[in-house]
Amino acid sequence: MLNQLLSPPLPLLLLLITFFSLHSPTLCAQPPAATPAPSPPPPPPPGPPNITAILDKAGHFTTLIRLLKRTQMDDRIYKQLNHSDSLTIFAPTDDAFSNLKAINLNSFTDLQKIQLIQFHVVPSAIPLSEFEMVSNPLSTEAGDNTGSQFPLNVTTSENQVNVTTGIVNTTVSGTVYADNQLVVYQVDQVLLPLHFFPAASPAPSPASKAEKAVPTGPKISGANAMGEMIHHGRDAVVFVVSVFIAVFCLCV
Ligand SMILES: *[C@@H]1O[C@H](CO)[C@@H](O)[C@H](O)[C@H]1NC(C)=O
Ligand SMILES: *[C@@H]1O[C@H](CO)[C@@H](O)[C@H](O)[C@H]1NC(C)=O
Ligand SMILES: *[C@@H]1O[C@H](CO)[C@@H](O)[C@H](O)[C@H]1NC(C)=O
Ligand SMILES: *[C@@H]1O[C@H](CO)[C@@H](O)[C@H](O)[C@H]1NC(C)=O
Ligand SMILES: *[C@@H]1O[C@H](CO)[C@@H](O)[C@H](O)[C@H]1NC(C)=O
């Protein structure tokens, strides 16, 4: 070993010594820089499940995805999941939306669109096998189980889970996604809330109903804020476009 180390001819040793003495700072500096390298930023921790990506992958939920984006409920759901909330989402298929026929989604106000989505979201993750243990009506993000505005009832038999809103009866027709935090079920009808159909609702006068329906709790006022944001966003766009046109006219 030692012999081998000492064996190189003297000129070469001298050369090496000279080289080291001249370059030692660089040599010392280089290896640490090269080995752990300018380490790339660590990959972001795996985030919460992404509802639009899940629905996108399943392939027949394009209307629901559009509605989630339009109402910004996609962001809201993402944030809830990011805060470790658990959710069950009933996802109506594209066919379910096209079967609405008489009911035009575009005739819904922004608030109603938000409430419609919220009505499909239950603030806990319910595995299929646990539906028989839930008590009716379920709480949804549109309203808790104390009100009669947004009842959502499930009944089960064997492997079948029926869902009724007082307006719509349907059956859970598949599981799109399930983990401990998020469960997404396919339903073949849009779950229309009783609240949207005052004639069918057993509640008192329409006026008191409308009053009660809007603010109940932080979730719905959040929805209002969202609705307003949509309005303000639109106003801002109109304003910017107007200014742009005005400036353009002045210049020409
Ligand atoms: C969720 O997935 C969609 C694609 O389906 C993507 O456009 C969106 O940015 C994702 N959202 C987040 C928060 O990662
Ligand atoms: C998700 O939560 C983490 C902290 O747990 C936070 O840093 C991050 O900004 C959150 N992302 C969103 C989109 O809210
Ligand atoms: C569920 O609905 C179907 C009809 O769609 C009906 O035959 C069945 O009895 C219902 N089951 C329960 C438990 O309500
Ligand atoms: C839901 O279940 C509750 C409790 O059983 C009942 O009072 C209510 O009438 C049901 N509503 C619908 C729409 O089935
Ligand atoms: C839903 O089912 C109930 C009985 O379970 C029935 O009384 C009601 O008429 C049904 N509604 C619709 C819209 O089919």
mmCIF file of C-alpha atoms and ligand atoms in Angstrom:
data_model
loop_
_atom_site.group_PDB
_atom_site.id
_atom_site.type_symbol
_atom_site.label_atom_id
_atom_site.label_comp_id
_atom_site.label_asym_id
_atom_site.label_seq_id
_atom_site.Cartn_x
_atom_site.Cartn_y
_atom_site.Cartn_z
ATOM 1 C CA MET A 1 0.000 0.000 0.000
ATOM 2 C CA LEU A 2 2.548 2.501 1.229
ATOM 3 C CA ASN A 3 4.926 1.313 -1.444
ATOM 4 C CA GLN A 4 2.372 1.895 -4.068
ATOM 5 C CA LEU A 5 1.659 5.373 -2.826
ATOM 6 C CA LEU A 6 5.309 6.249 -2.770
ATOM 7 C CA SER A 7 6.044 4.671 -6.108
ATOM 8 C CA PRO A 8 5.080 7.520 -8.489
ATOM 9 C CA PRO A 9 8.105 9.251 -9.886
ATOM 10 C CA LEU A 10 9.247 12.394 -8.156
ATOM 11 C CA PRO A 11 8.306 14.871 -10.945
ATOM 12 C CA LEU A 12 4.766 13.667 -10.810
ATOM 13 C CA LEU A 13 4.682 13.986 -7.017
ATOM 14 C CA LEU A 14 6.047 17.500 -7.232
ATOM 15 C CA LEU A 15 3.513 18.373 -9.819
ATOM 16 C CA LEU A 16 0.746 17.034 -7.624
ATOM 17 C CA ILE A 17 2.027 18.920 -4.571
ATOM 18 C CA THR A 18 2.224 22.148 -6.537
ATOM 19 C CA PHE A 19 -1.209 21.599 -7.897
ATOM 20 C CA PHE A 20 -2.684 20.922 -4.449
ATOM 21 C CA SER A 21 -1.003 23.919 -2.840
ATOM 22 C CA LEU A 22 -2.251 26.213 -5.597
ATOM 23 C CA HIS A 23 -5.746 24.819 -5.835
ATOM 24 C CA SER A 24 -6.458 23.462 -2.420
ATOM 25 C CA PRO A 25 -9.140 26.073 -1.599
ATOM 26 C CA THR A 26 -10.982 25.264 -4.810
ATOM 27 C CA LEU A 27 -10.476 21.567 -4.382
ATOM 28 C CA CYS A 28 -11.738 21.692 -0.840
ATOM 29 C CA ALA A 29 -14.693 23.763 -1.871
ATOM 30 C CA GLN A 30 -15.636 21.698 -4.877
ATOM 31 C CA PRO A 31 -16.342 18.203 -3.581
ATOM 32 C CA PRO A 32 -18.995 19.217 -1.024
ATOM 33 C CA ALA A 33 -20.602 21.422 -3.649
ATOM 34 C CA ALA A 34 -20.593 18.648 -6.196
ATOM 35 C CA THR A 35 -21.698 15.679 -4.054
ATOM 36 C CA PRO A 36 -24.906 16.877 -2.363
ATOM 37 C CA ALA A 37 -25.249 19.140 -5.412
ATOM 38 C CA PRO A 38 -27.511 22.176 -5.593
ATOM 39 C CA SER A 39 -30.181 19.785 -4.308
ATOM 40 C CA PRO A 40 -33.467 20.251 -6.163
ATOM 41 C CA PRO A 41 -36.288 21.542 -3.945
ATOM 42 C CA PRO A 42 -37.889 18.561 -2.194
ATOM 43 C CA PRO A 43 -41.053 17.424 -3.950
ATOM 44 C CA PRO A 44 -44.119 19.041 -2.373
ATOM 45 C CA PRO A 45 -45.794 16.748 0.153
ATOM 46 C CA PRO A 46 -48.600 14.803 -1.479
ATOM 47 C CA GLY A 47 -51.560 17.138 -1.188
ATOM 48 C CA PRO A 48 -55.137 16.178 -0.452
ATOM 49 C CA PRO A 49 -57.161 14.344 -3.096
ATOM 50 C CA ASN A 50 -58.185 16.621 -5.949
ATOM 51 C CA ILE A 51 -61.905 16.315 -6.677
ATOM 52 C CA THR A 52 -61.773 17.692 -10.211
ATOM 53 C CA ALA A 53 -58.907 15.370 -11.096
ATOM 54 C CA ILE A 54 -60.832 12.408 -9.652
ATOM 55 C CA LEU A 55 -63.968 13.271 -11.616
ATOM 56 C CA ASP A 56 -61.961 14.072 -14.715
ATOM 57 C CA LYS A 57 -60.347 10.637 -14.598
ATOM 58 C CA ALA A 58 -63.735 8.923 -14.200
ATOM 59 C CA GLY A 59 -64.741 10.588 -17.440
ATOM 60 C CA HIS A 60 -68.485 11.261 -17.318
ATOM 61 C CA PHE A 61 -68.765 14.164 -14.927
ATOM 62 C CA THR A 62 -67.981 17.120 -17.197
ATOM 63 C CA THR A 63 -71.078 19.131 -16.220
ATOM 64 C CA LEU A 64 -70.367 18.633 -12.531
ATOM 65 C CA ILE A 65 -66.741 19.685 -13.026
ATOM 66 C CA ARG A 66 -67.882 22.802 -14.850
ATOM 67 C CA LEU A 67 -70.287 23.627 -12.048
ATOM 68 C CA LEU A 68 -67.623 23.016 -9.396
ATOM 69 C CA LYS A 69 -65.333 25.472 -11.156
ATOM 70 C CA ARG A 70 -68.068 28.007 -11.871
ATOM 71 C CA THR A 71 -69.009 28.133 -8.184
ATOM 72 C CA GLN A 72 -65.398 27.860 -7.008
ATOM 73 C CA MET A 73 -66.520 24.914 -4.925
ATOM 74 C CA ASP A 74 -63.554 22.978 -6.349
ATOM 75 C CA ASP A 75 -61.182 25.322 -4.475
ATOM 76 C CA ARG A 76 -63.328 25.208 -1.377
ATOM 77 C CA ILE A 77 -63.430 21.410 -1.337
ATOM 78 C CA TYR A 78 -59.689 21.299 -1.917
ATOM 79 C CA LYS A 79 -59.115 23.640 1.030
ATOM 80 C CA GLN A 80 -61.436 21.658 3.276
ATOM 81 C CA LEU A 81 -59.590 18.459 2.437
ATOM 82 C CA ASN A 82 -56.305 20.295 2.940
ATOM 83 C CA HIS A 83 -57.537 21.158 6.434
ATOM 84 C CA SER A 84 -58.060 17.420 7.005
ATOM 85 C CA ASP A 85 -61.846 17.658 6.851
ATOM 86 C CA SER A 86 -63.599 14.496 5.707
ATOM 87 C CA LEU A 87 -66.212 14.604 2.964
ATOM 88 C CA THR A 88 -68.659 12.431 1.097
ATOM 89 C CA ILE A 89 -69.628 13.739 -2.318
ATOM 90 C CA PHE A 90 -72.573 12.547 -4.377
ATOM 91 C CA ALA A 91 -71.522 13.056 -7.978
ATOM 92 C CA PRO A 92 -74.299 13.261 -10.574
ATOM 93 C CA THR A 93 -73.259 12.009 -14.012
ATOM 94 C CA ASP A 94 -73.539 14.013 -17.217
ATOM 95 C CA ASP A 95 -76.656 11.978 -18.028
ATOM 96 C CA ALA A 96 -78.126 13.017 -14.691
ATOM 97 C CA PHE A 97 -77.702 16.661 -15.643
ATOM 98 C CA SER A 98 -79.076 16.187 -19.137
ATOM 99 C CA ASN A 99 -82.075 14.352 -17.660
ATOM 100 C CA LEU A 100 -83.018 17.488 -15.753
ATOM 101 C CA LYS A 101 -84.834 18.575 -18.929
ATOM 102 C CA ALA A 102 -87.396 21.015 -17.562
ATOM 103 C CA ILE A 103 -84.939 22.489 -15.071
ATOM 104 C CA ASN A 104 -82.429 24.794 -16.633
ATOM 105 C CA LEU A 105 -79.293 25.113 -14.533
ATOM 106 C CA ASN A 106 -78.612 28.494 -16.086
ATOM 107 C CA SER A 107 -81.824 29.811 -14.565
ATOM 108 C CA PHE A 108 -80.367 29.176 -11.104
ATOM 109 C CA THR A 109 -78.848 32.135 -9.309
ATOM 110 C CA ASP A 110 -75.185 31.959 -8.352
ATOM 111 C CA LEU A 111 -76.239 31.263 -4.777
ATOM 112 C CA GLN A 112 -78.515 28.434 -5.892
ATOM 113 C CA LYS A 113 -75.718 26.896 -7.934
ATOM 114 C CA ILE A 114 -73.492 26.981 -4.874
ATOM 115 C CA GLN A 115 -76.249 25.536 -2.699
ATOM 116 C CA LEU A 116 -76.901 22.816 -5.243
ATOM 117 C CA ILE A 117 -73.280 21.717 -5.084
ATOM 118 C CA GLN A 118 -73.178 22.061 -1.299
ATOM 119 C CA PHE A 119 -76.242 19.845 -1.095
ATOM 120 C CA HIS A 120 -74.217 17.074 -2.730
ATOM 121 C CA VAL A 121 -71.456 17.361 -0.124
ATOM 122 C CA VAL A 122 -71.749 15.673 3.275
ATOM 123 C CA PRO A 123 -69.185 16.854 5.850
ATOM 124 C CA SER A 124 -67.938 13.381 6.827
ATOM 125 C CA ALA A 125 -66.550 10.392 4.944
ATOM 126 C CA ILE A 126 -69.201 7.675 4.875
ATOM 127 C CA PRO A 127 -68.102 4.274 3.573
ATOM 128 C CA LEU A 128 -70.837 2.376 1.739
ATOM 129 C CA SER A 129 -71.200 -0.101 4.586
ATOM 130 C CA GLU A 130 -71.912 2.670 7.093
ATOM 131 C CA PHE A 131 -74.934 4.200 5.408
ATOM 132 C CA GLU A 132 -77.243 1.888 7.302
ATOM 133 C CA MET A 133 -76.061 3.485 10.528
ATOM 134 C CA VAL A 134 -76.537 7.148 9.640
ATOM 135 C CA SER A 135 -79.552 8.976 10.982
ATOM 136 C CA ASN A 136 -81.822 10.886 8.629
ATOM 137 C CA PRO A 137 -81.792 13.538 7.481
ATOM 138 C CA LEU A 138 -78.064 13.843 6.783
ATOM 139 C CA SER A 139 -76.298 17.136 7.268
ATOM 140 C CA THR A 140 -74.975 18.554 4.043
ATOM 141 C CA GLU A 141 -72.914 21.652 3.417
ATOM 142 C CA ALA A 142 -76.100 23.336 2.209
ATOM 143 C CA GLY A 143 -77.786 23.021 5.572
ATOM 144 C CA ASP A 144 -77.570 21.031 8.760
ATOM 145 C CA ASN A 145 -79.999 18.304 9.728
ATOM 146 C CA THR A 146 -82.079 20.582 11.944
ATOM 147 C CA GLY A 147 -83.685 22.490 9.086
ATOM 148 C CA SER A 148 -86.332 21.228 6.692
ATOM 149 C CA GLN A 149 -84.891 23.194 3.770
ATOM 150 C CA PHE A 150 -82.307 20.691 2.607
ATOM 151 C CA PRO A 151 -83.301 17.231 3.807
ATOM 152 C CA LEU A 152 -81.202 14.409 2.412
ATOM 153 C CA ASN A 153 -82.288 10.941 3.494
ATOM 154 C CA VAL A 154 -80.715 7.592 2.798
ATOM 155 C CA THR A 155 -82.262 4.175 3.117
ATOM 156 C CA THR A 156 -80.350 0.964 2.643
ATOM 157 C CA SER A 157 -81.108 -2.617 1.840
ATOM 158 C CA GLU A 158 -78.402 -5.172 1.273
ATOM 159 C CA ASN A 159 -75.976 -3.494 -1.073
ATOM 160 C CA GLN A 160 -78.341 -0.786 -2.213
ATOM 161 C CA VAL A 161 -78.266 2.761 -0.924
ATOM 162 C CA ASN A 162 -81.275 4.877 -1.864
ATOM 163 C CA VAL A 163 -81.175 8.614 -1.580
ATOM 164 C CA THR A 164 -84.184 10.887 -1.385
ATOM 165 C CA THR A 165 -84.501 14.640 -1.150
ATOM 166 C CA GLY A 166 -88.276 14.903 -1.190
ATOM 167 C CA ILE A 167 -87.998 15.900 -4.859
ATOM 168 C CA VAL A 168 -85.761 13.174 -6.227
ATOM 169 C CA ASN A 169 -85.380 9.471 -5.413
ATOM 170 C CA THR A 170 -82.237 7.808 -6.661
ATOM 171 C CA THR A 171 -79.740 5.094 -5.874
ATOM 172 C CA VAL A 172 -75.996 5.204 -5.347
ATOM 173 C CA SER A 173 -74.832 3.537 -8.539
ATOM 174 C CA GLY A 174 -71.112 3.299 -7.944
ATOM 175 C CA THR A 175 -68.100 4.360 -5.938
ATOM 176 C CA VAL A 176 -65.891 6.717 -7.919
ATOM 177 C CA TYR A 177 -63.272 7.201 -5.214
ATOM 178 C CA ALA A 178 -62.782 6.231 -1.583
ATOM 179 C CA ASP A 179 -60.100 6.813 0.992
ATOM 180 C CA ASN A 180 -60.264 7.642 4.695
ATOM 181 C CA GLN A 181 -60.890 11.294 4.021
ATOM 182 C CA LEU A 182 -62.950 11.470 0.853
ATOM 183 C CA VAL A 183 -65.615 9.237 -0.647
ATOM 184 C CA VAL A 184 -67.191 10.034 -4.009
ATOM 185 C CA TYR A 185 -70.340 8.189 -5.070
ATOM 186 C CA GLN A 186 -71.918 8.233 -8.473
ATOM 187 C CA VAL A 187 -75.606 9.082 -8.579
ATOM 188 C CA ASP A 188 -77.689 9.002 -11.744
ATOM 189 C CA GLN A 189 -79.875 11.928 -10.810
ATOM 190 C CA VAL A 190 -79.074 15.435 -9.670
ATOM 191 C CA LEU A 191 -80.092 15.741 -6.014
ATOM 192 C CA LEU A 192 -82.509 18.641 -6.190
ATOM 193 C CA PRO A 193 -83.126 20.187 -2.777
ATOM 194 C CA LEU A 194 -86.666 20.609 -1.529
ATOM 195 C CA HIS A 195 -85.771 24.226 -0.822
ATOM 196 C CA PHE A 196 -85.688 25.025 -4.545
ATOM 197 C CA PHE A 197 -89.307 23.979 -4.948
ATOM 198 C CA PRO A 198 -91.384 26.033 -2.548
ATOM 199 C CA ALA A 199 -94.620 24.417 -3.757
ATOM 200 C CA ALA A 200 -93.387 20.976 -2.715
ATOM 201 C CA SER A 201 -92.007 22.207 0.584
ATOM 202 C CA PRO A 202 -94.167 21.670 3.695
ATOM 203 C CA ALA A 203 -92.622 24.695 5.435
ATOM 204 C CA PRO A 204 -94.504 27.928 6.397
ATOM 205 C CA SER A 205 -94.554 31.111 4.286
ATOM 206 C CA PRO A 206 -92.163 31.567 1.349
ATOM 207 C CA ALA A 207 -90.879 34.853 2.809
ATOM 208 C CA SER A 208 -89.769 33.430 6.147
ATOM 209 C CA LYS A 209 -88.279 30.487 4.285
ATOM 210 C CA ALA A 210 -86.171 32.695 2.064
ATOM 211 C CA GLU A 211 -84.925 34.602 5.106
ATOM 212 C CA LYS A 212 -84.032 31.464 6.977
ATOM 213 C CA ALA A 213 -82.376 29.867 4.004
ATOM 214 C CA VAL A 214 -79.719 32.426 3.331
ATOM 215 C CA PRO A 215 -77.533 33.119 6.331
ATOM 216 C CA THR A 216 -77.821 29.909 8.508
ATOM 217 C CA GLY A 217 -74.259 29.624 9.707
ATOM 218 C CA PRO A 218 -70.768 30.286 8.488
ATOM 219 C CA LYS A 219 -70.876 27.851 5.592
ATOM 220 C CA ILE A 220 -73.713 29.572 3.786
ATOM 221 C CA SER A 221 -72.398 33.056 4.462
ATOM 222 C CA GLY A 222 -69.175 31.784 2.929
ATOM 223 C CA ALA A 223 -71.282 30.827 -0.042
ATOM 224 C CA ASN A 224 -72.755 34.327 -0.154
ATOM 225 C CA ALA A 225 -69.310 35.808 -0.075
ATOM 226 C CA MET A 226 -68.378 33.552 -2.930
ATOM 227 C CA GLY A 227 -71.412 34.622 -4.881
ATOM 228 C CA GLU A 228 -70.455 38.227 -4.319
ATOM 229 C CA MET A 229 -66.912 37.553 -5.355
ATOM 230 C CA ILE A 230 -68.220 36.175 -8.618
ATOM 231 C CA HIS A 231 -70.200 39.395 -9.088
ATOM 232 C CA HIS A 232 -67.312 41.626 -8.141
ATOM 233 C CA GLY A 233 -65.002 39.685 -10.396
ATOM 234 C CA ARG A 234 -67.388 40.285 -13.271
ATOM 235 C CA ASP A 235 -67.666 43.994 -12.422
ATOM 236 C CA ALA A 236 -63.900 44.282 -12.325
ATOM 237 C CA VAL A 237 -63.588 42.665 -15.738
ATOM 238 C CA VAL A 238 -66.231 45.000 -17.174
ATOM 239 C CA PHE A 239 -64.396 47.971 -15.656
ATOM 240 C CA VAL A 240 -61.002 46.934 -17.009
ATOM 241 C CA VAL A 241 -62.442 46.297 -20.461
ATOM 242 C CA SER A 242 -64.192 49.703 -20.419
ATOM 243 C CA VAL A 243 -60.991 51.502 -19.435
ATOM 244 C CA PHE A 244 -59.130 49.654 -22.133
ATOM 245 C CA ILE A 245 -61.672 50.625 -24.786
ATOM 246 C CA ALA A 246 -61.651 54.241 -23.578
ATOM 247 C CA VAL A 247 -57.869 54.455 -23.759
ATOM 248 C CA PHE A 248 -57.892 52.794 -27.144
ATOM 249 C CA CYS A 249 -60.432 55.311 -28.494
ATOM 250 C CA LEU A 250 -58.386 58.249 -27.149
ATOM 251 C CA CYS A 251 -55.275 56.950 -28.842
ATOM 252 C CA VAL A 252 -56.967 56.496 -32.240
HETATM 253 C C1 LIG B 1 -56.788 19.537 -9.639
HETATM 254 O O1 LIG B 1 -56.744 18.869 -10.869
HETATM 255 C C2 LIG B 1 -57.052 19.690 -11.982
HETATM 256 C C3 LIG B 1 -57.012 18.820 -13.220
HETATM 257 O O2 LIG B 1 -58.104 17.965 -13.243
HETATM 258 C C4 LIG B 1 -56.071 20.824 -12.087
HETATM 259 O O3 LIG B 1 -56.441 21.675 -13.143
HETATM 260 C C5 LIG B 1 -56.057 21.601 -10.794
HETATM 261 O O4 LIG B 1 -55.067 22.584 -10.833
HETATM 262 C C6 LIG B 1 -55.795 20.679 -9.621
HETATM 263 N N1 LIG B 1 -55.946 21.450 -8.380
HETATM 264 C C7 LIG B 1 -55.019 21.460 -7.433
HETATM 265 C C8 LIG B 1 -55.310 22.303 -6.255
HETATM 266 O O5 LIG B 1 -53.997 20.798 -7.526
HETATM 267 C C1 LIG B 2 -52.582 23.311 2.548
HETATM 268 O O1 LIG B 2 -52.150 23.251 3.883
HETATM 269 C C2 LIG B 2 -50.802 23.618 4.091
HETATM 270 C C3 LIG B 2 -50.495 23.496 5.556
HETATM 271 O O2 LIG B 2 -51.037 22.336 6.089
HETATM 272 C C4 LIG B 2 -50.570 25.029 3.621
HETATM 273 O O3 LIG B 2 -49.213 25.346 3.726
HETATM 274 C C5 LIG B 2 -51.013 25.175 2.180
HETATM 275 O O4 LIG B 2 -50.910 26.521 1.785
HETATM 276 C C6 LIG B 2 -52.442 24.726 2.026
HETATM 277 N N1 LIG B 2 -52.817 24.788 0.632
HETATM 278 C C7 LIG B 2 -53.971 25.333 0.228
HETATM 279 C C8 LIG B 2 -54.202 25.319 -1.239
HETATM 280 O O5 LIG B 2 -54.760 25.814 0.985
HETATM 281 C C1 LIG B 3 -84.588 1.628 -3.245
HETATM 282 O O1 LIG B 3 -85.238 2.031 -4.443
HETATM 283 C C2 LIG B 3 -85.686 0.971 -5.236
HETATM 284 C C3 LIG B 3 -86.333 1.579 -6.459
HETATM 285 O O2 LIG B 3 -85.485 2.513 -7.053
HETATM 286 C C4 LIG B 3 -86.672 0.105 -4.469
HETATM 287 O O3 LIG B 3 -87.044 -0.991 -5.237
HETATM 288 C C5 LIG B 3 -86.030 -0.373 -3.163
HETATM 289 O O4 LIG B 3 -86.996 -1.051 -2.412
HETATM 290 C C6 LIG B 3 -85.500 0.798 -2.387
HETATM 291 N N1 LIG B 3 -84.813 0.329 -1.202
HETATM 292 C C7 LIG B 3 -84.887 0.926 -0.042
HETATM 293 C C8 LIG B 3 -84.139 0.298 1.075
HETATM 294 O O5 LIG B 3 -85.533 1.961 0.127
HETATM 295 C C1 LIG B 4 -86.209 12.249 6.065
HETATM 296 O O1 LIG B 4 -86.205 11.517 7.260
HETATM 297 C C2 LIG B 4 -86.789 12.215 8.342
HETATM 298 C C3 LIG B 4 -86.596 11.368 9.594
HETATM 299 O O2 LIG B 4 -86.924 10.045 9.345
HETATM 300 C C4 LIG B 4 -88.268 12.467 8.027
HETATM 301 O O3 LIG B 4 -88.857 13.184 9.081
HETATM 302 C C5 LIG B 4 -88.357 13.265 6.739
HETATM 303 O O4 LIG B 4 -89.721 13.421 6.380
HETATM 304 C C6 LIG B 4 -87.624 12.571 5.621
HETATM 305 N N1 LIG B 4 -87.606 13.438 4.457
HETATM 306 C C7 LIG B 4 -87.645 12.978 3.226
HETATM 307 C C8 LIG B 4 -87.600 13.998 2.150
HETATM 308 O O5 LIG B 4 -87.737 11.783 2.984
HETATM 309 C C1 LIG B 5 -89.874 8.798 -3.801
HETATM 310 O O1 LIG B 5 -90.184 7.662 -2.997
HETATM 311 C C2 LIG B 5 -91.252 7.866 -2.093
HETATM 312 C C3 LIG B 5 -91.441 6.588 -1.291
HETATM 313 O O2 LIG B 5 -90.232 6.046 -0.918
HETATM 314 C C4 LIG B 5 -92.530 8.211 -2.855
HETATM 315 O O3 LIG B 5 -93.558 8.514 -1.934
HETATM 316 C C5 LIG B 5 -92.273 9.425 -3.733
HETATM 317 O O4 LIG B 5 -93.402 9.695 -4.526
HETATM 318 C C6 LIG B 5 -91.074 9.205 -4.620
HETATM 319 N N1 LIG B 5 -90.784 10.463 -5.325
HETATM 320 C C7 LIG B 5 -90.441 10.498 -6.612
HETATM 321 C C8 LIG B 5 -90.196 11.847 -7.176
HETATM 322 O O5 LIG B 5 -90.339 9.479 -7.280
#
